[in-house]
Coordinates of C-alpha atoms and ligand atoms in Angstrom, one line a residue:
X1 CA 2.9 33.6 1.4
X2 CA 6.4 32.2 1.2
X3 CA 8.9 33.9 -1.2
X4 CA 9.9 31.3 -3.8
X5 CA 11.3 31.7 -7.2
X6 CA 11.2 28.2 -8.8
X7 CA 8.8 25.5 -7.8
X8 CA 8.6 21.9 -8.8
X9 CA 4.9 20.8 -8.6
X10 CA 3.6 17.2 -8.5
X11 CA 1.2 17.3 -11.4
X12 CA -1.7 15.0 -12.1
X13 CA -3.3 17.0 -14.8
X14 CA -6.5 17.4 -12.8
X15 CA -8.3 20.6 -11.8
X16 CA -6.5 21.2 -8.5
X17 CA -3.0 20.9 -9.7
X18 CA -3.8 22.8 -13.0
X19 CA -5.2 25.7 -11.0
X20 CA -2.1 25.4 -8.7
X21 CA 0.2 26.0 -11.7
X22 CA -1.4 29.4 -12.4
X23 CA -1.8 30.2 -8.8
X24 CA 2.0 29.7 -8.1
X25 CA 2.9 31.7 -11.2
X26 CA 0.5 34.5 -10.3
X27 CA 0.5 34.7 -6.6
X28 CA 4.0 33.7 -5.8
X29 CA 5.6 35.0 -9.1
X30 CA 7.3 31.7 -9.4
X31 CA 8.5 29.7 -12.4
X32 CA 6.7 26.3 -12.3
X33 CA 8.2 23.0 -13.3
X34 CA 5.7 20.1 -13.4
X35 CA 6.5 16.4 -12.7
X36 CA 4.1 13.5 -13.4
X37 CA 5.3 10.2 -12.0
X38 CA 4.1 7.0 -13.7
X39 CA 3.5 4.5 -10.9
X40 CA 1.0 2.5 -13.0
X41 CA -2.0 4.8 -12.8
X42 CA -2.8 4.4 -16.6
X43 CA -3.3 8.0 -17.3
X44 CA -2.9 9.7 -20.6
X45 CA 0.6 11.2 -19.9
X46 CA 0.9 12.8 -23.3
X47 CA -2.3 14.8 -22.6
X48 CA -1.1 15.7 -19.1
X49 CA 2.2 17.0 -20.6
X50 CA 0.4 19.0 -23.3
X51 CA -1.8 20.6 -20.7
X52 CA 1.2 21.6 -18.6
X53 CA 2.9 23.2 -21.5
X54 CA -0.3 25.1 -22.3
X55 CA -0.2 26.5 -18.9
X56 CA 3.3 27.9 -19.5
X57 CA 5.4 25.8 -17.3
X58 CA 9.2 26.3 -17.5
X59 CA 9.7 22.6 -18.0
X60 CA 7.8 19.3 -17.6
X61 CA 8.9 15.8 -16.6
X62 CA 7.0 12.5 -17.1
X63 CA 8.9 9.9 -15.2
X64 CA 8.3 6.2 -15.6
X65 CA 8.9 4.8 -12.1
X66 CA 6.8 1.7 -12.4
X67 CA 9.7 -0.7 -12.0
X68 CA 11.2 1.2 -9.1
X69 CA 7.8 1.4 -7.5
X70 CA 7.2 -2.3 -7.8
X71 CA 10.7 -3.4 -6.8
X72 CA 11.6 -0.9 -4.0
X73 CA 8.3 -0.1 -2.5
X74 CA 5.6 -2.6 -3.3
X75 CA 7.8 -5.7 -2.8
X76 CA 8.9 -4.3 0.5
X77 CA 5.3 -4.2 1.5
X78 CA 4.9 -7.8 0.3
X79 CA 7.8 -8.9 2.6
X80 CA 6.1 -6.9 5.5
X81 CA 2.6 -8.3 4.8
X82 CA 1.7 -4.7 5.1
X83 CA -2.1 -4.1 5.8
X84 CA -2.9 -0.9 7.7
X85 CA -5.5 -1.8 10.3
X86 CA -5.4 -5.3 8.9
X87 CA -7.1 -4.2 5.7
X88 CA -5.5 -1.5 3.6
X89 CA -2.5 -2.6 1.4
X90 CA -1.2 1.0 1.5
X91 CA -1.4 1.5 -2.3
X92 CA -1.6 5.3 -2.2
X93 CA 0.7 5.5 0.9
X94 CA 3.5 3.6 -0.8
X95 CA 3.6 5.8 -3.9
X96 CA 4.0 9.1 -2.1
X97 CA 7.6 8.7 -0.9
X98 CA 8.6 7.6 -4.3
X99 CA 7.0 10.6 -5.9
X100 CA 8.5 12.8 -3.3
X101 CA 12.0 11.6 -4.1
X102 CA 11.4 12.3 -7.8
X103 CA 10.3 15.8 -7.0
X104 CA 13.4 16.4 -5.0
X105 CA 15.7 15.0 -7.7
X106 CA 14.1 17.3 -10.3
X107 CA 14.3 20.3 -7.8
X108 CA 18.0 19.7 -7.6
X109 CA 18.5 19.3 -11.3
X110 CA 16.5 22.5 -12.0
X111 CA 17.8 24.6 -9.2
X112 CA 14.4 25.0 -7.6
X113 CA 14.0 26.4 -4.1
X114 CA 10.5 24.9 -3.5
X115 CA 8.4 21.8 -4.1
X116 CA 4.6 21.8 -4.2
X117 CA 2.0 19.1 -3.9
X118 CA -1.7 19.1 -4.4
X119 CA -3.0 17.6 -1.2
X120 CA -5.8 19.0 0.9
X121 CA -5.5 19.4 4.7
X122 CA -7.8 16.5 5.4
X123 CA -5.8 13.5 4.2
X124 CA -2.7 11.5 5.0
X125 CA -0.9 12.4 1.7
X126 CA 0.2 15.8 2.9
X127 CA 2.2 14.1 5.6
X128 CA 3.7 11.6 3.2
X129 CA 4.9 14.3 0.8
X130 CA 6.0 16.9 3.2
X131 CA 7.9 14.6 5.6
X132 CA 9.7 12.7 2.9
X133 CA 10.6 15.9 1.0
X134 CA 11.9 17.6 4.1
X135 CA 13.8 14.5 5.2
X136 CA 15.5 14.3 1.7
X137 CA 16.4 18.0 1.6
X138 CA 15.5 20.2 4.6
X139 CA 16.5 23.3 2.7
X140 CA 13.6 22.9 0.2
X141 CA 10.5 24.9 0.9
X142 CA 7.3 22.7 0.7
X143 CA 4.1 24.4 -0.5
X144 CA 0.6 23.0 -0.4
X145 CA -1.4 25.5 -2.5
X146 CA -4.6 23.7 -2.5
X147 CA -4.6 23.2 1.3
X148 CA -3.5 26.7 1.9
X149 CA -5.5 28.8 -0.5
X150 CA -8.9 28.1 0.9
X151 CA -10.7 27.9 -2.5
X152 CA -13.9 26.0 -2.9
X153 CA -14.5 23.7 -5.8
X154 CA -16.7 26.4 -7.4
X155 CA -14.1 29.1 -6.9
X156 CA -11.5 26.8 -8.5
X157 CA -13.7 26.3 -11.5
X158 CA -14.3 30.1 -11.7
X159 CA -10.5 30.7 -11.4
X160 CA -9.8 28.1 -14.1
X161 CA -12.3 29.7 -16.5
X162 CA -10.8 33.2 -15.9
X163 CA -7.3 31.9 -16.6
X164 CA -8.1 29.8 -19.6
X165 CA -7.3 26.5 -17.8
X166 CA -9.0 23.7 -19.7
X167 CA -11.5 21.9 -17.4
X168 CA -13.1 18.6 -18.1
X169 CA -16.8 18.8 -18.6
X170 CA -17.7 15.5 -17.1
X171 CA -18.2 15.9 -13.5
X172 CA -16.5 13.1 -11.6
X173 CA -18.6 11.1 -9.1
X174 CA -15.6 9.7 -7.3
X175 CA -12.1 10.8 -6.4
X176 CA -9.7 8.1 -7.6
X177 CA -6.1 7.4 -6.8
X178 CA -4.5 4.4 -8.6
X179 CA -1.2 2.7 -9.2
X180 CA 0.2 -0.9 -9.6
X181 CA -0.7 -1.8 -6.1
X182 CA -4.3 -0.8 -6.1
X183 CA -7.1 1.6 -6.7
X184 CA -8.7 3.8 -4.0
X185 CA -12.1 5.3 -4.5
X186 CA -13.4 8.1 -2.3
X187 CA -16.2 10.7 -2.1
X188 CA -19.8 10.9 -3.2
X189 CA -22.0 8.0 -2.1
X190 CA -19.1 6.4 -0.4
X191 CA -19.0 8.9 2.4
X192 CA -22.0 7.2 4.0
X193 CA -20.6 4.1 5.7
X194 CA -24.0 2.7 6.2
X195 CA -24.6 2.5 2.4
X196 CA -22.9 -0.3 0.4
X197 CA -20.6 1.0 -2.5
X198 CA -22.4 1.3 -5.7
X199 CA -21.3 -1.1 -8.4
X200 CA -20.0 1.8 -10.6
X201 CA -17.3 2.5 -8.0
X202 CA -15.3 -0.6 -9.2
X203 CA -13.3 -0.9 -12.3
X204 CA -10.6 -3.5 -11.6
X205 CA -12.8 -6.1 -10.0
X206 CA -16.1 -7.8 -11.0
X207 CA -18.8 -8.3 -8.3
X208 CA -17.9 -11.7 -6.7
X209 CA -21.4 -13.0 -7.7
X210 CA -20.7 -12.2 -11.3
X211 CA -17.3 -13.8 -11.3
X212 CA -16.8 -17.0 -13.3
X213 CA -18.3 -20.2 -11.8
X214 CA -15.1 -22.0 -12.6
X215 CA -12.2 -21.3 -10.1
X216 CA -8.8 -20.5 -11.3
X217 CA -5.6 -21.5 -9.6
X218 CA -2.5 -19.3 -9.9
X219 CA 1.0 -20.5 -8.8
X220 CA 3.3 -17.9 -7.4
X221 CA 6.9 -18.5 -6.9
X222 CA 8.7 -16.4 -4.3
X223 CA 12.5 -15.9 -3.9
X224 CA 13.6 -14.4 -0.5
X225 CA 10.1 -13.1 0.2
X226 CA 9.4 -11.5 -3.3
X227 CA 7.3 -12.9 -6.1
X228 CA 9.3 -13.7 -9.2
X229 CA 7.1 -16.1 -11.3
X230 CA 3.4 -16.4 -12.1
X231 CA 2.3 -19.8 -13.3
X232 CA 5.9 -20.7 -14.0
X233 CA 6.7 -17.6 -16.1
X234 CA 9.4 -15.2 -14.8
X235 CA 8.1 -11.6 -14.9
X236 CA 9.5 -8.2 -14.1
X237 CA 8.1 -6.9 -10.8
X238 CA 5.7 -4.4 -12.4
X239 CA 4.6 -6.9 -15.1
X240 CA 3.8 -9.5 -12.4
X241 CA 1.6 -7.0 -10.6
X242 CA -0.3 -5.9 -13.8
X243 CA -0.9 -9.5 -14.8
X244 CA -2.0 -10.6 -11.3
X245 CA -4.4 -7.6 -10.9
X246 CA -6.0 -8.6 -14.1
X247 CA -6.4 -12.4 -13.3
X248 CA -7.5 -11.9 -9.7
X249 CA -9.8 -8.9 -10.5
X250 CA -11.7 -11.0 -13.0
X251 CA -12.5 -13.4 -10.0
X252 CA -13.7 -10.5 -7.9
X253 CA -10.7 -10.7 -5.5
X254 CA -9.5 -7.6 -3.7
X255 CA -12.5 -5.5 -2.9
X256 CA -11.9 -3.8 0.5
X257 CA -14.5 -1.7 2.4
X258 CA -13.5 -0.6 5.9
X259 CA -13.4 2.2 8.4
X260 CA -10.0 3.7 8.5
X261 CA -8.3 5.9 11.1
X262 CA -6.6 8.8 9.4
X263 CA -3.5 10.3 11.0
X264 CA -5.2 13.8 10.9
X265 CA -7.5 12.4 13.6
X266 CA -10.8 11.4 12.1
X267 CA -12.3 8.2 10.7
X268 CA -13.1 7.8 7.0
X269 CA -14.9 5.1 5.1
X270 CA -12.4 3.8 2.6
X271 CA -13.1 1.6 -0.5
X272 CA -10.3 0.0 -2.5
X273 CA -9.8 -2.6 -5.1
X274 CA -6.4 -4.3 -4.8
X275 CA -6.6 -7.8 -6.4
X276 CA -2.8 -8.4 -6.7
X277 CA -2.1 -7.0 -3.3
X278 CA -4.7 -9.2 -1.5
X279 CA -3.6 -12.3 -3.4
X280 CA 0.2 -11.8 -3.0
X281 CA 0.0 -10.9 0.8
X282 CA -2.2 -13.9 1.4
X283 CA 0.3 -16.2 -0.4
X284 CA 3.4 -14.6 1.1
X285 CA 2.0 -14.9 4.7
X286 CA 1.3 -18.5 4.1
X287 CA 4.8 -19.2 2.8
X288 CA 6.3 -17.5 5.8
X289 CA 4.2 -19.8 8.0
X290 CA 5.7 -22.8 6.2
X291 CA 9.3 -21.6 6.6
X292 CA 9.6 -19.5 9.8
X293 CA 9.4 -20.9 13.3
X294 CA 6.8 -19.6 15.8
X295 CA 9.2 -17.2 17.6
X296 CA 10.1 -15.6 14.3
X297 CA 6.5 -15.5 13.3
X298 CA 5.2 -13.9 16.4
X299 CA 7.9 -11.2 16.5
X300 CA 7.6 -10.5 12.8
X301 CA 3.9 -9.8 13.3
X302 CA 4.9 -6.9 15.5
X303 CA 7.5 -5.6 13.1
X304 CA 5.0 -5.9 10.2
X305 CA 2.3 -3.9 12.1
X306 CA 4.8 -1.2 13.0
X307 CA 6.0 -1.1 9.3
X308 CA 2.5 -0.6 8.0
X309 CA 1.7 2.0 10.7
X310 CA 4.9 4.0 9.9
X311 CA 4.3 3.9 6.0
X312 CA 0.6 4.8 6.5
X313 CA 1.6 7.7 8.7
X314 CA 4.0 9.3 6.3
X315 CA 7.1 8.2 8.0
X316 CA 8.8 6.2 5.2
X317 CA 11.9 8.3 5.8
X318 CA 12.1 7.4 9.5
X319 CA 15.2 5.5 10.5
X320 CA 12.9 2.9 12.1
X321 CA 11.4 1.9 8.8
X322 CA 14.8 1.1 7.3
X323 CA 15.8 -0.7 10.5
X324 CA 12.7 -2.8 10.3
X325 CA 13.5 -3.5 6.7
X326 CA 16.8 -4.9 7.7
X327 CA 15.1 -7.3 10.0
X328 CA 12.4 -8.1 7.6
X329 CA 14.9 -8.9 4.8
X330 CA 16.8 -11.1 7.1
X331 CA 13.7 -13.0 8.2
X332 CA 12.7 -13.4 4.5
X333 CA 16.1 -14.7 3.4
X334 CA 14.7 -18.2 3.1
X335 CA 11.1 -17.4 2.3
X336 CA 11.4 -19.0 -1.1
X337 CA 9.1 -21.6 -2.8
X338 CA 5.7 -21.8 -4.5
X339 CA 2.3 -21.1 -3.3
X340 CA -0.9 -22.1 -5.1
X341 CA -3.8 -19.9 -4.7
X342 CA -7.4 -20.6 -5.8
X343 CA -9.3 -17.6 -7.0
X344 CA -13.0 -18.0 -6.7
X345 CA -15.9 -15.5 -6.4
X346 CA -14.0 -12.9 -4.4
X347 CA -11.8 -15.2 -2.5
X348 CA -8.1 -15.9 -2.8
X349 CA -7.5 -19.2 -0.9
X350 CA -4.2 -20.8 -0.5
X351 CA -4.5 -24.4 -1.3
X352 CA -0.9 -25.6 -1.4
X353 CA 2.7 -24.4 -0.5
X354 CA 6.2 -25.8 -1.0
X355 CA 9.7 -24.7 0.0
X356 CA 13.2 -26.2 0.2
X357 CA 13.4 -24.3 3.5
X358 CA 10.2 -25.7 4.9
X359 CA 10.4 -26.3 8.7
X360 CA 7.4 -28.7 8.4
X361 CA 8.6 -32.2 8.9
X362 CA 6.3 -34.9 7.7
X363 CA 8.1 -37.7 9.7
X364 CA 7.5 -35.8 12.9
X365 CA 4.0 -34.5 12.3
X366 CA 2.3 -37.5 10.7
X367 CA -0.3 -39.5 12.6
X368 CA 0.9 -42.6 10.9
X369 CA 2.9 -45.1 12.9
X370 CA 6.2 -44.1 11.1
X371 CA 6.2 -40.9 13.1
X372 CA 9.6 -40.2 14.7
X373 CA 8.0 -37.9 17.3
X374 CA 8.5 -39.5 20.7
X375 CA 5.2 -39.2 22.3
X376 CA 6.5 -40.4 25.7
X377 CA 8.2 -37.0 26.1
X378 CA 4.7 -35.4 25.9
X379 CA 3.6 -36.7 29.3
X380 CA 6.2 -34.7 31.3
X381 CA 6.0 -31.8 29.0
X382 CA 2.2 -31.4 29.5
X383 CA 2.7 -31.4 33.2
X384 CA 5.4 -28.8 33.3
X385 CA 3.8 -26.6 30.7
X386 CA 0.5 -26.6 32.6
X387 CA 2.2 -26.3 36.0
X388 CA 1.6 -22.6 36.7
X389 CA -2.0 -22.7 35.4
X390 CA -2.9 -25.7 37.4
X391 CA -1.1 -24.3 40.5
X392 CA -3.0 -21.1 40.4
X393 CA -6.3 -23.0 40.3
X394 CA -5.2 -25.2 43.2
X395 CA -4.2 -22.3 45.4
X396 CA -7.5 -20.6 44.6
X397 CA -9.5 -23.7 45.7
X398 CA -7.5 -23.8 48.8
X399 CA -8.1 -20.1 49.7
X400 CA -11.8 -20.6 49.0
X401 CA -12.1 -23.6 51.2
X402 CA -10.2 -21.8 54.0
X403 CA -12.8 -19.0 53.5
X404 CA -10.4 -16.3 52.6
Ligands
LIG1 N1 -7.1 6.6 2.6 C1 -6.0 6.2 1.7 C2 -4.6 6.7 2.3 O1 -4.7 7.5 3.2 C3 -6.2 6.5 0.3 C4 -5.8 7.9 -0.1 C5 -6.1 8.1 -1.5 N2 -5.5 9.4 -1.9 C6 -6.2 10.3 -2.6 N3 -5.6 11.5 -2.8 N4 -7.4 10.0 -3.0 O2 -3.6 6.2 1.9

């Protein structure tokens, strides 16, 4: 066991991290400072703090980072249309680098020599915490007590009882991680990919078949790639996310169920509900298609995929992520305008878009006689464009007729 004297622990108030407090105090003889970062998970932060004090921590911090999370992490993901493996909006993945930066800040303030997180060895979160913390301050030790102590759940409960750690009596069916950008639901019946998720796994979304029969249209205004207004009302980033999660969730939008390739090497079946994320990414992607030309769009797709892969894989701190953001910001400079999205029984369908920077030209595109597009140019263009394809074909026919 590493020798450490003062540890800053990312604290959720759950069994794992509560046991971790005692374990770090007992086994490492360390003073423990707990940090709970509010990224919109809707927990009882007062109760979490009280529990920490009960466990004799040296200090406790509850940090409201909702605005920072929405503005500096989630909105970057919107600009990058970030969906890992085309599905997962990175809700948990985006929060980890922010939480890590808060842990490091507190460690500096409190003169701590180590930081600890409550991840197991099976997930991606350990990468996200450890790599970001090390990148921000390589001199800090990073401890992962839950991964490294090898206690089973029963042993943890036993340990908690022995040390007077309050444990919840309701046994939880699912393991939940949630924030402004979405809710991930793991464990229990979800571990069998052949079985549909039970309805009780979902809290933010209604089943699409139970959604209202009347569709609802939301109008989203974007400025330089980020949403600033919902139905004509200016909202702060985190307010906009809360509101849209609510509206779209009521229409059953945002349920995601897919097979995901974890960085540690195995596949897992993942279930999420991310109503705002699904709606905003759909809308933003559509607005980009109105504003950007086809070269920009095709290259951006590569940048977007790389961005999502890096963030998923715990490499928020990699210089490439920042460099991609410079490109993504530049491309989004004129991605401003409004998009109308119809929410209906689990679907978020873009039905209209508008921008002063649109590169769509009615006078060129129209099938009406007024079109300014000179069709006579098309004749030669078609011939030249198809030249290599037609030539390959001609040469093949010639070889075949010559019997070679
Ligand atoms: N599979 C997702 C990811 O890797 C969700 C992780 C949720 N984390 C959790 N501790 N339950 O980002």
